[in-house]
Short mmCIF file of C-alpha atoms in Angstrom, two decimals:
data_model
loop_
_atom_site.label_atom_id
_atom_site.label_comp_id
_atom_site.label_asym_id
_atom_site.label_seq_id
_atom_site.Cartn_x
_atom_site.Cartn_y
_atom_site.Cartn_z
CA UNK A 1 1.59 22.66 26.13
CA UNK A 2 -0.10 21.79 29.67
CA UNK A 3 1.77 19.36 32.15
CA UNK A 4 2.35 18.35 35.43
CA UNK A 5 5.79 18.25 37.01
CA UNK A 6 5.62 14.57 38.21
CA UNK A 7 4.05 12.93 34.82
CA UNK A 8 6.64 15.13 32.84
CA UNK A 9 9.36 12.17 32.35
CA UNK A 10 7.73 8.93 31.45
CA UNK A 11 9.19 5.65 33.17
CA UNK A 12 10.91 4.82 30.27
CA UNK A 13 12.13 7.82 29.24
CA UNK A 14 10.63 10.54 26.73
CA UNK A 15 8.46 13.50 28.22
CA UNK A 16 4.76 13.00 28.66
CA UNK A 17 2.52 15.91 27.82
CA UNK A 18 -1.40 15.84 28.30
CA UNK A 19 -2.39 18.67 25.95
CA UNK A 20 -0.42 20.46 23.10
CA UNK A 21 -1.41 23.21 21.46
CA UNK A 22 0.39 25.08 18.49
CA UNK A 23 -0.40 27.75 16.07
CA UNK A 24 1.58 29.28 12.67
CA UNK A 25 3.81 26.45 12.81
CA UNK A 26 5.81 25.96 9.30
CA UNK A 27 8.06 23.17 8.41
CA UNK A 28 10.64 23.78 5.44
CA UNK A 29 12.01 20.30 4.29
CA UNK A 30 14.70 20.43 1.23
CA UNK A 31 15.94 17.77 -0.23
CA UNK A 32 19.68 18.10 -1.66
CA UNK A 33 20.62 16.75 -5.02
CA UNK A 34 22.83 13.52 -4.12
CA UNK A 35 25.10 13.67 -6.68
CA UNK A 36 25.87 17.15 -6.02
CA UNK A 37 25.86 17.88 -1.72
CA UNK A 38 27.51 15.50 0.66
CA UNK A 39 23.78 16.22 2.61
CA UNK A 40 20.31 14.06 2.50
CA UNK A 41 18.57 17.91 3.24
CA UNK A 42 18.43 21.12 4.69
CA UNK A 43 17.94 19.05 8.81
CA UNK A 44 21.16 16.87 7.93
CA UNK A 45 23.38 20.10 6.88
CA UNK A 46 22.33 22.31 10.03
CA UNK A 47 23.40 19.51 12.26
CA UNK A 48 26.28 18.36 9.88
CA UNK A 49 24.95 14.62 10.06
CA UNK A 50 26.47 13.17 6.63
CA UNK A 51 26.10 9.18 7.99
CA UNK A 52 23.41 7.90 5.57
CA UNK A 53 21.59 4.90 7.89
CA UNK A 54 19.85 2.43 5.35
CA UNK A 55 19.02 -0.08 8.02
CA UNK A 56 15.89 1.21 10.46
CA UNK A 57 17.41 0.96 13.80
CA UNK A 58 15.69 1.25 16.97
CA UNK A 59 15.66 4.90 18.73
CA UNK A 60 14.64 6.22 22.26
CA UNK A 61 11.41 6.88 23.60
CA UNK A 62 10.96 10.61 22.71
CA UNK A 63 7.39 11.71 24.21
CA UNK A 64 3.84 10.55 24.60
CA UNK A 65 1.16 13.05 24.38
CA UNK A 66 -2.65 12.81 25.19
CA UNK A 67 -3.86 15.21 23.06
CA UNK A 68 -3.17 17.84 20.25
CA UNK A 69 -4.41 20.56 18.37
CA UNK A 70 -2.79 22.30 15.55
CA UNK A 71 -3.90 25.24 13.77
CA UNK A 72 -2.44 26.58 10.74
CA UNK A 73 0.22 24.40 9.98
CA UNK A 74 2.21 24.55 6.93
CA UNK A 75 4.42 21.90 5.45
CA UNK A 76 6.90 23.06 2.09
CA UNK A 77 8.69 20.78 0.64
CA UNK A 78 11.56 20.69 -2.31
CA UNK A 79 13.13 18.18 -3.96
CA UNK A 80 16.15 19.33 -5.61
CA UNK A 81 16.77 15.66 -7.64
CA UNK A 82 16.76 15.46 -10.97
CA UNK A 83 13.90 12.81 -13.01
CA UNK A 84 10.94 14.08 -12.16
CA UNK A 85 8.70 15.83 -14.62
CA UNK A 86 5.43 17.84 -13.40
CA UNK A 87 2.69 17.16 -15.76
CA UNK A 88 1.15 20.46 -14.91
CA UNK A 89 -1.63 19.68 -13.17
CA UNK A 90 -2.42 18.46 -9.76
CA UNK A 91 0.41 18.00 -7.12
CA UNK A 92 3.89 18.84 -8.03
CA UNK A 93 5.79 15.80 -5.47
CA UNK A 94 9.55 18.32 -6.15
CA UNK A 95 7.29 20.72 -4.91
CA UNK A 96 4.52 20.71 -2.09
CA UNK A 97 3.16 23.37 0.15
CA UNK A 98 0.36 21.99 2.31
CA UNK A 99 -1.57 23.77 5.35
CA UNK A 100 -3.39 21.83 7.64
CA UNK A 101 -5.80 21.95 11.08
CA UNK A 102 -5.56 18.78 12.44
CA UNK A 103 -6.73 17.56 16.33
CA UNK A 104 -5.59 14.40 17.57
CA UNK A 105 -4.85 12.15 20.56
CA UNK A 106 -2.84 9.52 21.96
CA UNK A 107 0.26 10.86 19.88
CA UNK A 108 3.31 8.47 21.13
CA UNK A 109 6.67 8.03 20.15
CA UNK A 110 7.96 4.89 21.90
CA UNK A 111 9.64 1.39 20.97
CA UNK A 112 11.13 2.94 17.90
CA UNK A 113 7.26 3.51 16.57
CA UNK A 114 5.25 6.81 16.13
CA UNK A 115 1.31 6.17 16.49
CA UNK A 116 -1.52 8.95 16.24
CA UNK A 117 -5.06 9.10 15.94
CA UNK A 118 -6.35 11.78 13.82
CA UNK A 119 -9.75 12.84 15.39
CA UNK A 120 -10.19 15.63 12.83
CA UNK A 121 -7.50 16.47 9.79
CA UNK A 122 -8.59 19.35 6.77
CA UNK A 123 -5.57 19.37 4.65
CA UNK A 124 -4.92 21.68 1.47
CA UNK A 125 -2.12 21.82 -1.35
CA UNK A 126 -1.53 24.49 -3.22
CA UNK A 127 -2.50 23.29 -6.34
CA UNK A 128 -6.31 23.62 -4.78
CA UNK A 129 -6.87 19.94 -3.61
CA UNK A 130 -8.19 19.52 -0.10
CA UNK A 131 -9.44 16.98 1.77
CA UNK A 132 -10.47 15.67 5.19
CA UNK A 133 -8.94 13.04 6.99
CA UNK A 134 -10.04 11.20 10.23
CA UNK A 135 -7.73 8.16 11.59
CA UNK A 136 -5.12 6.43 13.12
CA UNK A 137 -1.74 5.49 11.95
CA UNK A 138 1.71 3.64 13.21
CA UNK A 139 5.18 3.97 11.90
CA UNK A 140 8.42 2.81 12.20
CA UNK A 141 11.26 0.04 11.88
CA UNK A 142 10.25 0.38 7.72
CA UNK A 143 6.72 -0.15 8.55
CA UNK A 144 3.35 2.27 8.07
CA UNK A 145 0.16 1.13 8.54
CA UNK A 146 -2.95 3.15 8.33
CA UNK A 147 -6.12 1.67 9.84
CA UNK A 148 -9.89 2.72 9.90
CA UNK A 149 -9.55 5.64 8.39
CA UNK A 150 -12.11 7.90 6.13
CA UNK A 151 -10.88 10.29 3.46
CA UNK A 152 -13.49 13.00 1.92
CA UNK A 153 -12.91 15.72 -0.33
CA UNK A 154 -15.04 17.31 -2.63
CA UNK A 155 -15.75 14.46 -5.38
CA UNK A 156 -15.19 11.47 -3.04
CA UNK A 157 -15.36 9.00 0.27
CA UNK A 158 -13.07 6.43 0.79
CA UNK A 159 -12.39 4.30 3.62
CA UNK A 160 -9.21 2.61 4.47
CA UNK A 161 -10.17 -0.71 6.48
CA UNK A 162 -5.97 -1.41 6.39
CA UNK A 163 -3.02 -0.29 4.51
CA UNK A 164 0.37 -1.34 4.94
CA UNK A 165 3.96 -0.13 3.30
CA UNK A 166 7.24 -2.01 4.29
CA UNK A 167 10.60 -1.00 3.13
CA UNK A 168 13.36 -3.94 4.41
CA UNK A 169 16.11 -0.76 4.19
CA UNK A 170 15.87 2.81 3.89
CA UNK A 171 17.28 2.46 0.07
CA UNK A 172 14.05 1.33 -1.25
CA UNK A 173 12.58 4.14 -1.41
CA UNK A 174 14.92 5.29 -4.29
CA UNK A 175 13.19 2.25 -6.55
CA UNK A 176 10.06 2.36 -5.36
CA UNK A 177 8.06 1.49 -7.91
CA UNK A 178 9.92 -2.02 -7.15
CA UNK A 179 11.02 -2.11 -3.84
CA UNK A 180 8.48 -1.43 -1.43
CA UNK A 181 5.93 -3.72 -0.81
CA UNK A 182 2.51 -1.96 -0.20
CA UNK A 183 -1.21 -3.33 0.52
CA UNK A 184 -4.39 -1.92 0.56
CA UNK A 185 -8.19 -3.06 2.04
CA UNK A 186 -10.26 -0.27 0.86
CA UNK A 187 -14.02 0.91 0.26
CA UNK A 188 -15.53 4.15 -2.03
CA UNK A 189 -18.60 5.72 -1.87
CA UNK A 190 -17.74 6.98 -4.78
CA UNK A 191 -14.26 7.21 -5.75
CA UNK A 192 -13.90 10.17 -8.72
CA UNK A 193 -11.64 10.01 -11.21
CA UNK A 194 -11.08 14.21 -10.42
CA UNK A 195 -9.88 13.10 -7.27
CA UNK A 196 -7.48 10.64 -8.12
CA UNK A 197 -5.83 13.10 -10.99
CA UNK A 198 -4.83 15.59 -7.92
CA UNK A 199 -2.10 12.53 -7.55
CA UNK A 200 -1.28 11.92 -10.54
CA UNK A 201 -1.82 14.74 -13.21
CA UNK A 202 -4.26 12.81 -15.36
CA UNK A 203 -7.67 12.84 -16.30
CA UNK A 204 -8.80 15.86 -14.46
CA UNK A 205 -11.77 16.69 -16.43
CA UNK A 206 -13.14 12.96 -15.81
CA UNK A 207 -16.61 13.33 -14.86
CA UNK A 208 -16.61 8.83 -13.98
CA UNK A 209 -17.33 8.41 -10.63
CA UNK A 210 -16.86 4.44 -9.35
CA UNK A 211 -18.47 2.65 -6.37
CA UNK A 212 -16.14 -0.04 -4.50
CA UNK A 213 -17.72 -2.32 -2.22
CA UNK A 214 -13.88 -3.50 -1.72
CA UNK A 215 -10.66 -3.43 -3.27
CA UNK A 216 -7.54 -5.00 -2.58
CA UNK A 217 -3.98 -4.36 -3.69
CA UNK A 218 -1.01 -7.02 -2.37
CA UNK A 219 2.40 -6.45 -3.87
CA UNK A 220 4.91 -3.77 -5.14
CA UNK A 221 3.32 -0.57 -7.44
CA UNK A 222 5.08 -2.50 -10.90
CA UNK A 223 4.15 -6.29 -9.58
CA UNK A 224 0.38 -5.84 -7.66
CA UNK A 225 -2.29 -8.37 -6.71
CA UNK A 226 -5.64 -6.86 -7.37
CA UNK A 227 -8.85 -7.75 -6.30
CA UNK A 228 -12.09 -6.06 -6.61
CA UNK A 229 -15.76 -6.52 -5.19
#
């Protein structure tokens, strides 16, 4: 990371950086079964943090940065819940392992919100999907919203004029299906059905590819508003 000494602490509060740079980095996130371990996952148990928060609350400023640029970054992930079955294809959700390159800028977490801009993203599961993603993106106080933002991978392009996904406490998420309220604004040049089943499992050998001049979603994943030009 390059600094100065006097831009360092931010006026209200946080540390400002003007260029990061990291390489090899690898994030291990486990997630405990609930009805077994007093702990959410492996984060909560090293700092013994057993208070389960279901209303988002507003935190400190933590940093601003200008720019970043990560190289070989791995993210692993395992969810040790019961209720999930891997149809045995595509992503496994109990059980991700994603590397990623990824430059971006104006990377700021402040007023309880973390926003990015993804100049350049190539991200790849180890189930063989990959994909590149360029974008920006806020979060925070149960809201995500993802704005002009183009997704490519082999079979398709899709761009993401505005999506949004609200959770009123942190407890949703355990019903999501019915809980969390999502929308979508959306646009594919095409959009293959290959690429879809990395998500879901289904329908890999699909050779149907769609175009979508627009599609909307409004509404939870079990009670949606669709709309499609």
């Amino acid at each position: 990371a390059t600094f100065t000494l006097k831009g360092l602490l931010t006026k209200k509060g946080g540390v400002h950086l003007d260029r990061v740079r990291a390489e090899g980095v690898c994030l291990n996130l486990a997630i405990y079964d609930s009805s077994r371990c007093e702990y959410e996952n492996n984060f909560s148990s090293v700092f013994m943090i057993k208070e389960k928060v279901d209303e988002p609350k507003e935190v400190p400023d933590l940093f601003s940065i200008k720019r970043a640029d990560i190289k070989n970054f791995r993210f692993r992930m395992l969810n040790l819940n019961e209720g999930y079955e891997y149809p045995g294809e595509g992503i496994n959700w109990f059980d991700m392992d994603l590397t990623a390159d990824v430059r971006g800028h104006d990377i700021n977490f402040v007023d309880s919100h973390c926003s990015f801009f993804v100049d350049r993203g190539l991200i790849s599961e180890k189930s063989g999907y990959s994909l590149s993603i360029k974008g920006e993106c806020v979060t925070g106080m149960g809201l995500t919203e993802v704005k002009n933002t183009q997704i490519r991978d082999a079979n398709s392009s899709v761009f993401i004029k505005r999506f949004t996904m609200f959770a009123e406490k942190n407890s949703d998420f355990k019903d999501f299906l019915n809980k969390v309220e999502l929308s979508l604004d959306a646009s594919a040049e095409p959009l293959a059905i290959e690429s879809i089943s990395h998500f879901c499992g289904l329908y890999s050998e699909s050779p149907l590819l769609l175009d979508i001049e627009q599609l909307k979603f409004k509404g939870s994943i079990n009670n949606p508003e669709i709309s499609q030009a």
